[in-house]
Amino acid sequence: MKQGGVWIYLRSSLTNKIRHDLSTFIEGEFESIFVETVVLNNKTILGEIYRIPGTNINTSIERFENIIQKLRNEKHVIIGTDQNIDLLKVENHQPTAQLFNLFLTNSYIPTISKPTRITADSATLIDNIYTNYINRNITVKSGIIIEDISDHFPIFCTLTNNQKKRNISKAKIIEHRPLTHANIELLKNDLELIDWNFLKDMNTEQAYASFTDKLNNILDKVAPTKKITISNKNQIRDPWMSKELMIMAKSVCKLYHKSIGKLQTDETYINYKILRNQYNQLKRVTKQSYYAGVFEQYQNNSKLVWRTINKILNRSTNKKTISETFKVNDETVSNPKIISDEFCKYFAGVGKEYADAIPPSTHHHTFYLSSKREMNTKSIYIAPTDPDEILHIIRNSKPKKSSGHDNITSHFLKLVDAQVAKPISILINKSIENSSVPDSLKLAKVIPIHKSKSKNEFVNYRPISLLPTISKILERIMHKRLYCFLDSCNILNNNQFGFRKHYSTIDAVTKFITDASTYLDNKESVIGIFCDLSRAFDTINHDILLNKLRFYGIRGHALEWFRSYLSNRRQYVSYGEFNSITESVDCGVPQGSVLGPLLFIIYINDLPDNLANSRAIIFADDTTIYGHNHDIMTLYNTMILDLNYISDWFQANKLSLNTSKTHYMLFSNSKINIQNRPQIKIGNELVTYTSSVKFLGFTIDDKLKWDKHIETISKKISKSFYAINRAKQSLNKKHLKILYYSLVYPYLLYGITLWGNTYRIHLQKLIIAQKKIIRLIMGANYNANTEPLFKSLGILKLPDIYKLQIIKFVTSYLSHKLPPTLMNMFTLLNINNPRATRQRVAYRLRMPKTRTIVATRSINNMGPKVWNTVNSNLYLDKNDLHLLSVKCITLKIKQDILGSYND
């Protein structure tokens, strides 16, 4: 409406429906909106009514009456009104009295009794909140907020359940340990006086307990924890708000109260406006300066940038907010101790529950383990550590202030790293020597994090495990030794792309897409089956894992160490101020651990060996198998055989395959009648066909056109545009550019070598979106030429991002930095050039012959094409090709591209 309008904002967690029978819209006269929801366990009608000033008052009262009559059978109603009828005139103005009596006779009580609009010559009560909540167990409170956001004061109404006791404190109490520079020096001095060699005479459990006791005792002596109470009025809710600004804000507020009802020419009102404008200007400058520093600090961390953006936009993203009530055995429970215990039982038992439900296999897991490879005859040696290695680990860790049950944080250890490196090395060497992991290091503190859907059901939460910091250091030591051994013996399958150095999700998808496009170009069809595993990390059987470790060469003391590491693991849940009971975890790899992911890929390592007619691509628990054949019926039959074989592998290894979320896709140039397409089944369960699937962050379609993936990117960039547009008021161009690289560029960059050369009609929406954001950053007109803007910012256009990433990929190939399974993508031609010296030559790649558009646009073909175009200016040392600098070459190419842009 031109004069205003009505809105009702509800929490997203509240179920609601619009009551269209009560909602009205009469342009320029009258508007209302009503919704039905639940308030304090009661079905409640919430409504808002707006009457345009100056309209016929008698007609308006009739419309009020019509709404009230429709609500006559509703017991719990709250109606907010901007009625523009002054209830202060109820005694001498009949229409006002008529409206007042209409509400009262229908049991609706007005909750506001003081003026809601005050000018120099009037004070009127023209806004109100009416309710028929008459319940002795519910307290209704209302009031007026004296604020200058409108010429009407905001009004509010709250309902409180008297039976539910809530500990509401206006003061904020925080626990703080003052680790000042002076305190840290005292800590260091006290720690240096300790001769830690006494730890060598203890067993691992005693040594760890003694170390943590001494550390905490010194901490409590030098920097004891203090409780600080911050009153409500002194709490700084905005991170950029300073004490000086808070004092100034209070002064503005006092002057505003004094100016209420004054003429605009009055000295008090003038002084208020001057101070308010000064305050707003200072606030903008302070806010801009603060967020500029934050974005500069977080420019390489999009997660933290988004967190900051959400603060600017006042959007809540706190997933740690947990419901106060939960369903336990079909009953609603609010006791926090019971809730914390039930959380712990659920998290500790869910893995075993899934594992027990897995049907038995026709083969033992050892049948699959040794089917294609022999047991590794080499055995691992776990070398001891030393203080220097511990020091390196601590200094390279993130300074986190979260801790496990021992209250020792990585932030604290970094402050005293030189003083604790020796005792920690003693503890770890004792653990390695005795093949024993202290039980205290295996106790996890679990924080529930809401995932999605209803907040009062345990299944909709995932656990975040906080292990002791010393445990993380021990695991890093063991991870390094285990990974080096596996790598030296070439144990890990080349088709496992997860949790490995120089392997990524993009590499995994590149392998799949390049293979598929090559087969299609050879007039073959391809079937990809995308398997979904339920709770894969939680259902791992410890005995099977230990057998596989032994098979791969982890034997003797090393194997006993891992047996100790996996056994007697326990966890408890921290829910608010309450800690649950402690529960044992009998299967799965430890959540939140350093070793857990590596142990998982060892566990699943033999899966690809057991495929007869297809290949597997695995990224952690994301498993995809695919096969190819000229004859589609033959392809279907062989894939059905392999899928059922792999299904049995999952059963033998106690991994739960979720058939309902497992899909398959057919890539083919042949026209196939959908009705005659064979069915793919796992046992008696049907695997559904799909024309597009989400795979490791990509949306892949069966024609490899990438239109659906680009549509997904486009939606994400639209959100980023909105965020940058909101932030431009607080940031300059330099920091808006940082936002571009944090919120836009990662979406354009991710996997662009695969989709960045698709049809122009699909790419155009991304090209337009990128230009739109560049104009926004530079403050240019909507139709301004963007090429000079790109050049000024040093940002590449989308087609040039694609070109640069292709060059980067080829450079990685030439320098042998790609995974082995991708090293057969290109063929190198060493062609001497007259301009080249004896030691430096121009390397070229052989152009493959392609038949289809898909193959022509693929990286197999575009890699040589783009590389050979720019290669004439790149002369590489023929003796040190493997030392080729990816960074130097891509930087040079980027500068050349930017130099070609028009000013």
Coordinates of C-alpha atoms in Angstrom, one line a residue, residues 287-637:
K287 CA 31.3 0.3 12.0
Q288 CA 33.0 0.6 8.6
S289 CA 36.5 0.6 10.2
Y290 CA 35.7 -2.5 12.3
Y291 CA 34.2 -4.6 9.5
A292 CA 37.0 -3.5 7.1
G293 CA 39.5 -5.1 9.5
V294 CA 37.4 -8.2 10.0
F295 CA 37.1 -8.8 6.2
E296 CA 40.8 -8.2 5.7
Q297 CA 41.6 -10.8 8.4
Y298 CA 39.1 -13.4 7.1
Q299 CA 39.6 -12.9 3.4
N300 CA 40.7 -16.5 2.9
N301 CA 38.0 -18.0 5.0
S302 CA 34.5 -17.8 3.4
K303 CA 32.9 -19.4 6.4
L304 CA 34.0 -16.6 8.7
V305 CA 33.2 -14.0 6.1
W306 CA 29.6 -15.3 5.9
R307 CA 29.4 -15.3 9.7
T308 CA 30.3 -11.6 9.7
I309 CA 27.9 -10.8 6.8
N310 CA 25.1 -12.4 8.8
K311 CA 25.9 -10.2 11.7
I312 CA 25.7 -7.2 9.5
L313 CA 22.4 -8.4 8.2
N314 CA 21.2 -9.3 11.7
R315 CA 20.5 -12.9 10.6
S316 CA 20.8 -15.6 13.2
T317 CA 23.0 -18.5 12.1
N318 CA 23.7 -20.0 15.6
K319 CA 23.2 -23.8 15.1
K320 CA 24.1 -24.4 18.7
T321 CA 20.7 -23.1 19.7
I322 CA 19.0 -26.3 20.9
S323 CA 15.3 -26.8 21.8
E324 CA 14.3 -26.7 25.5
T325 CA 12.0 -29.6 25.0
F326 CA 12.4 -33.0 23.3
K327 CA 10.2 -36.0 22.6
V328 CA 11.2 -39.0 24.7
N329 CA 9.1 -42.1 24.3
D330 CA 6.3 -40.0 22.8
E331 CA 6.3 -37.6 25.8
T332 CA 7.5 -34.0 25.8
V333 CA 10.4 -33.7 28.2
S334 CA 12.0 -30.4 29.4
N335 CA 14.3 -31.7 32.2
P336 CA 17.8 -30.7 30.9
K337 CA 19.5 -33.7 32.7
I338 CA 17.1 -36.2 31.1
I339 CA 17.6 -34.5 27.7
S340 CA 21.4 -34.6 28.0
D341 CA 21.3 -38.3 29.0
E342 CA 19.0 -39.2 26.1
F343 CA 21.3 -37.3 23.7
C344 CA 24.2 -39.3 24.9
K345 CA 22.4 -42.6 24.6
Y346 CA 21.3 -41.7 21.0
F347 CA 24.7 -40.6 19.8
A348 CA 26.5 -43.5 21.4
G349 CA 24.1 -46.2 20.2
V350 CA 23.1 -45.0 16.7
G351 CA 26.1 -46.6 15.0
K352 CA 25.5 -50.0 16.6
E353 CA 21.8 -49.8 15.8
Y354 CA 22.6 -49.4 12.1
A355 CA 25.3 -52.0 12.2
D356 CA 23.0 -54.6 13.9
A357 CA 20.4 -54.0 11.2
I358 CA 22.8 -54.9 8.3
P359 CA 21.9 -58.3 6.9
P360 CA 24.5 -61.1 6.9
S361 CA 26.8 -61.4 3.9
T362 CA 27.4 -64.5 1.8
H363 CA 31.2 -64.0 2.3
H364 CA 33.5 -63.1 5.1
H365 CA 35.2 -59.8 4.9
T366 CA 38.6 -61.5 4.5
F367 CA 37.4 -63.1 1.2
Y368 CA 37.2 -59.6 -0.3
L369 CA 40.3 -58.3 1.4
S370 CA 42.6 -60.9 -0.2
S371 CA 40.8 -61.4 -3.5
K372 CA 43.0 -59.2 -5.6
R373 CA 46.1 -58.4 -3.5
E374 CA 48.5 -60.2 -1.2
M375 CA 49.2 -59.4 2.4
N376 CA 51.8 -56.7 2.8
T377 CA 55.0 -58.4 4.0
K378 CA 56.5 -55.2 5.3
S379 CA 55.7 -54.1 8.9
I380 CA 55.4 -50.6 10.2
Y381 CA 57.9 -49.1 12.7
I382 CA 56.5 -46.3 14.9
A383 CA 59.4 -44.0 15.5
P384 CA 59.4 -42.1 18.8
T385 CA 58.9 -38.3 18.8
D386 CA 60.9 -35.5 20.3
P387 CA 60.3 -32.0 21.7
D388 CA 61.1 -30.3 18.3
E389 CA 58.3 -32.3 16.5
I390 CA 55.8 -31.5 19.3
L391 CA 56.8 -27.8 19.1
H392 CA 56.2 -27.8 15.3
I393 CA 52.7 -29.4 15.7
I394 CA 51.7 -27.0 18.5
R395 CA 52.9 -23.9 16.5
N396 CA 51.1 -25.0 13.4
S397 CA 47.8 -25.8 15.1
K398 CA 44.8 -23.4 15.2
P399 CA 44.6 -21.4 18.5
K400 CA 41.2 -22.7 19.4
K401 CA 39.7 -21.8 22.8
S402 CA 37.4 -24.8 22.9
S403 CA 38.6 -27.8 25.0
G404 CA 37.8 -31.3 25.9
H405 CA 37.0 -32.5 29.4
D406 CA 40.5 -31.6 30.6
N407 CA 40.0 -27.9 30.0
I408 CA 43.4 -27.5 28.2
T409 CA 43.0 -25.6 25.0
S410 CA 45.3 -25.4 22.0
H411 CA 45.3 -21.6 22.5
F412 CA 46.9 -22.1 25.9
L413 CA 49.4 -24.6 24.7
K414 CA 50.6 -22.2 22.0
L415 CA 51.4 -19.6 24.7
V416 CA 53.6 -22.1 26.6
D417 CA 54.7 -24.3 23.7
A418 CA 58.4 -24.4 24.5
Q419 CA 57.7 -25.3 28.2
V420 CA 55.3 -28.2 27.5
A421 CA 57.0 -29.7 24.4
K422 CA 59.3 -32.0 26.4
P423 CA 56.6 -33.4 28.8
I424 CA 54.2 -34.0 26.0
S425 CA 56.9 -35.8 24.0
I426 CA 57.5 -38.0 27.1
L427 CA 53.8 -38.8 27.3
I428 CA 53.5 -39.7 23.6
N429 CA 56.7 -41.9 23.6
K430 CA 55.4 -43.7 26.6
S431 CA 52.1 -44.3 24.8
I432 CA 54.0 -45.7 21.7
E433 CA 56.4 -47.8 23.8
N434 CA 53.7 -49.4 25.9
S435 CA 51.1 -49.7 23.1
S436 CA 48.6 -47.9 25.3
V437 CA 46.4 -44.9 25.0
P438 CA 45.2 -43.4 28.3
D439 CA 41.5 -43.7 28.8
S440 CA 41.3 -40.0 29.7
L441 CA 42.5 -39.2 26.1
K442 CA 39.6 -41.3 24.7
L443 CA 36.8 -39.5 26.6
A444 CA 35.0 -37.1 24.3
K445 CA 32.8 -34.1 25.2
V446 CA 30.0 -34.0 22.6
I447 CA 28.1 -30.9 21.6
P448 CA 24.8 -31.4 19.7
I449 CA 24.4 -29.3 16.5
H450 CA 21.1 -28.9 14.8
K451 CA 21.0 -30.1 11.2
S452 CA 17.5 -29.5 9.9
K453 CA 13.8 -30.1 10.4
S454 CA 12.2 -30.3 13.9
K455 CA 14.5 -29.1 16.8
N456 CA 12.8 -31.3 19.4
E457 CA 13.9 -34.6 17.9
F458 CA 17.3 -36.2 18.6
V459 CA 17.6 -37.6 15.1
N460 CA 17.9 -34.1 13.7
Y461 CA 21.1 -33.3 15.5
R462 CA 24.7 -34.3 14.7
P463 CA 27.5 -34.6 17.3
I464 CA 30.5 -32.4 17.4
S465 CA 33.2 -34.2 19.5
L466 CA 35.7 -32.3 21.5
L467 CA 38.7 -34.5 22.4
P468 CA 41.6 -33.4 24.7
T469 CA 44.2 -31.3 23.0
I470 CA 46.9 -33.7 24.0
S471 CA 45.0 -36.5 22.2
K472 CA 45.0 -34.5 19.0
I473 CA 48.8 -34.1 19.2
L474 CA 49.3 -37.8 19.8
E475 CA 47.0 -38.6 16.9
R476 CA 48.9 -36.2 14.6
I477 CA 52.1 -38.1 15.4
M478 CA 50.5 -41.5 14.7
H479 CA 48.8 -40.2 11.5
K480 CA 52.0 -39.0 10.1
R481 CA 53.8 -42.3 10.6
L482 CA 50.9 -44.4 9.5
Y483 CA 50.2 -42.3 6.3
C484 CA 54.0 -42.4 5.4
F485 CA 54.0 -46.2 5.7
L486 CA 50.9 -46.7 3.6
D487 CA 52.2 -44.3 1.0
S488 CA 55.7 -45.9 0.8
C489 CA 54.1 -49.3 0.4
N490 CA 51.6 -48.0 -2.2
I491 CA 48.7 -49.4 -0.1
L492 CA 46.0 -46.9 -0.6
N493 CA 43.8 -47.3 -3.7
N494 CA 44.4 -44.7 -6.4
N495 CA 40.6 -44.3 -6.8
Q496 CA 40.3 -43.2 -3.2
F497 CA 40.3 -39.4 -3.3
G498 CA 39.4 -38.5 0.2
F499 CA 41.6 -37.4 3.1
R500 CA 44.8 -37.6 1.0
K501 CA 47.5 -35.1 0.2
H502 CA 47.2 -33.7 -3.4
Y503 CA 43.8 -35.4 -3.8
S504 CA 40.5 -33.4 -3.9
T505 CA 36.8 -33.7 -4.8
I506 CA 37.5 -31.9 -8.1
D507 CA 40.0 -34.6 -9.0
A508 CA 37.4 -37.3 -8.2
V509 CA 34.8 -35.7 -10.4
T510 CA 37.4 -34.9 -13.1
K511 CA 38.2 -38.6 -13.3
F512 CA 34.6 -39.6 -13.6
I513 CA 33.6 -36.9 -16.2
T514 CA 36.7 -37.4 -18.4
D515 CA 36.2 -41.2 -18.5
A516 CA 32.5 -40.8 -19.3
S517 CA 33.1 -38.3 -22.1
T518 CA 35.8 -40.5 -23.6
Y519 CA 33.6 -43.5 -23.6
L520 CA 30.7 -41.5 -25.1
D521 CA 33.1 -40.3 -27.8
N522 CA 33.9 -44.0 -28.6
K523 CA 30.2 -44.6 -29.2
E524 CA 29.8 -46.4 -25.9
S525 CA 27.2 -45.9 -23.1
V526 CA 28.0 -45.3 -19.5
I527 CA 26.1 -46.1 -16.3
G528 CA 27.0 -44.4 -13.1
I529 CA 25.6 -45.7 -9.8
F530 CA 25.9 -43.2 -6.9
C531 CA 25.7 -45.2 -3.6
D532 CA 24.6 -43.7 -0.3
L533 CA 25.9 -45.1 2.9
S534 CA 24.1 -44.5 6.2
R535 CA 26.2 -43.5 9.2
A536 CA 29.3 -45.0 7.5
F537 CA 31.8 -43.6 10.0
D538 CA 29.7 -44.9 12.9
T539 CA 29.1 -48.5 11.9
I540 CA 32.8 -49.5 11.4
N541 CA 33.5 -52.8 13.1
H542 CA 36.7 -52.6 15.2
D543 CA 37.7 -56.2 14.7
I544 CA 37.4 -55.9 10.9
L545 CA 39.4 -52.7 11.0
L546 CA 42.2 -54.3 13.1
N547 CA 42.3 -57.3 10.6
K548 CA 42.7 -54.9 7.7
L549 CA 45.5 -53.0 9.5
R550 CA 47.3 -56.3 10.1
F551 CA 46.8 -57.2 6.4
Y552 CA 48.4 -53.9 5.3
G553 CA 51.4 -54.3 7.6
I554 CA 50.4 -52.7 10.9
R555 CA 51.5 -55.5 13.3
G556 CA 53.0 -56.1 16.7
H557 CA 53.3 -53.1 19.0
A558 CA 51.8 -50.8 16.4
L559 CA 48.7 -53.0 16.0
E560 CA 48.3 -53.2 19.8
W561 CA 48.5 -49.4 20.0
F562 CA 45.6 -49.1 17.6
R563 CA 43.7 -51.8 19.5
S564 CA 44.1 -49.7 22.6
Y565 CA 43.2 -46.6 20.7
L566 CA 39.9 -48.1 19.5
S567 CA 38.9 -49.8 22.8
N568 CA 37.1 -48.3 25.8
R569 CA 36.1 -45.1 24.1
R570 CA 33.5 -43.1 25.9
Q571 CA 31.6 -39.9 25.5
Y572 CA 29.3 -37.6 27.3
V573 CA 27.0 -34.8 26.0
S574 CA 27.3 -31.2 27.2
Y575 CA 23.8 -29.7 27.0
G576 CA 23.7 -26.1 28.3
E577 CA 25.0 -26.2 31.9
F578 CA 24.4 -30.0 32.2
N579 CA 26.7 -32.9 31.4
S580 CA 25.1 -36.3 30.7
I581 CA 26.0 -39.7 31.9
T582 CA 29.0 -41.3 30.2
E583 CA 28.3 -44.0 27.5
S584 CA 30.7 -46.4 25.8
V585 CA 31.1 -46.3 22.0
D586 CA 31.7 -49.8 20.7
C587 CA 31.9 -49.3 16.9
G588 CA 32.8 -46.6 14.5
V589 CA 35.9 -44.4 14.2
P590 CA 36.1 -41.5 16.7
Q591 CA 34.2 -38.4 15.7
G592 CA 36.3 -35.2 15.7
S593 CA 39.6 -37.2 15.7
V594 CA 42.7 -36.8 13.5
L595 CA 43.1 -40.5 12.9
G596 CA 39.4 -41.3 12.2
P597 CA 39.3 -40.3 8.5
L598 CA 42.5 -42.1 7.7
L599 CA 41.3 -45.3 9.4
F600 CA 38.1 -45.0 7.4
I601 CA 39.8 -44.9 4.0
I602 CA 41.9 -47.9 5.1
Y603 CA 38.7 -49.7 6.0
I604 CA 37.1 -49.1 2.6
N605 CA 40.4 -49.4 0.7
D606 CA 39.7 -52.9 -0.8
L607 CA 36.3 -52.1 -2.2
P608 CA 37.5 -51.1 -5.7
D609 CA 39.5 -54.3 -6.0
N610 CA 36.4 -56.3 -6.0
L611 CA 34.7 -54.9 -9.1
A612 CA 34.8 -57.2 -12.1
N613 CA 33.3 -55.0 -14.8
S614 CA 33.2 -51.5 -13.5
R615 CA 35.4 -48.9 -11.7
A616 CA 34.9 -47.1 -8.4
I617 CA 35.5 -43.5 -7.4
I618 CA 35.5 -43.0 -3.7
F619 CA 35.8 -39.8 -1.7
A620 CA 35.6 -40.9 2.0
D621 CA 32.2 -42.6 2.2
D622 CA 30.9 -41.2 -1.1
T623 CA 31.1 -44.3 -3.4
T624 CA 30.4 -44.2 -7.1
I625 CA 30.8 -47.1 -9.5
Y626 CA 30.6 -46.8 -13.3
G627 CA 30.9 -49.0 -16.3
H628 CA 30.8 -48.7 -20.1
N629 CA 29.9 -50.8 -23.1
H630 CA 28.8 -50.5 -26.7
D631 CA 25.7 -52.6 -26.0
I632 CA 23.3 -51.1 -23.5
M633 CA 21.7 -54.4 -22.4
T634 CA 25.1 -55.9 -21.8
L635 CA 26.1 -52.8 -19.8
Y636 CA 22.9 -53.1 -17.6
N637 CA 23.5 -56.7 -16.9

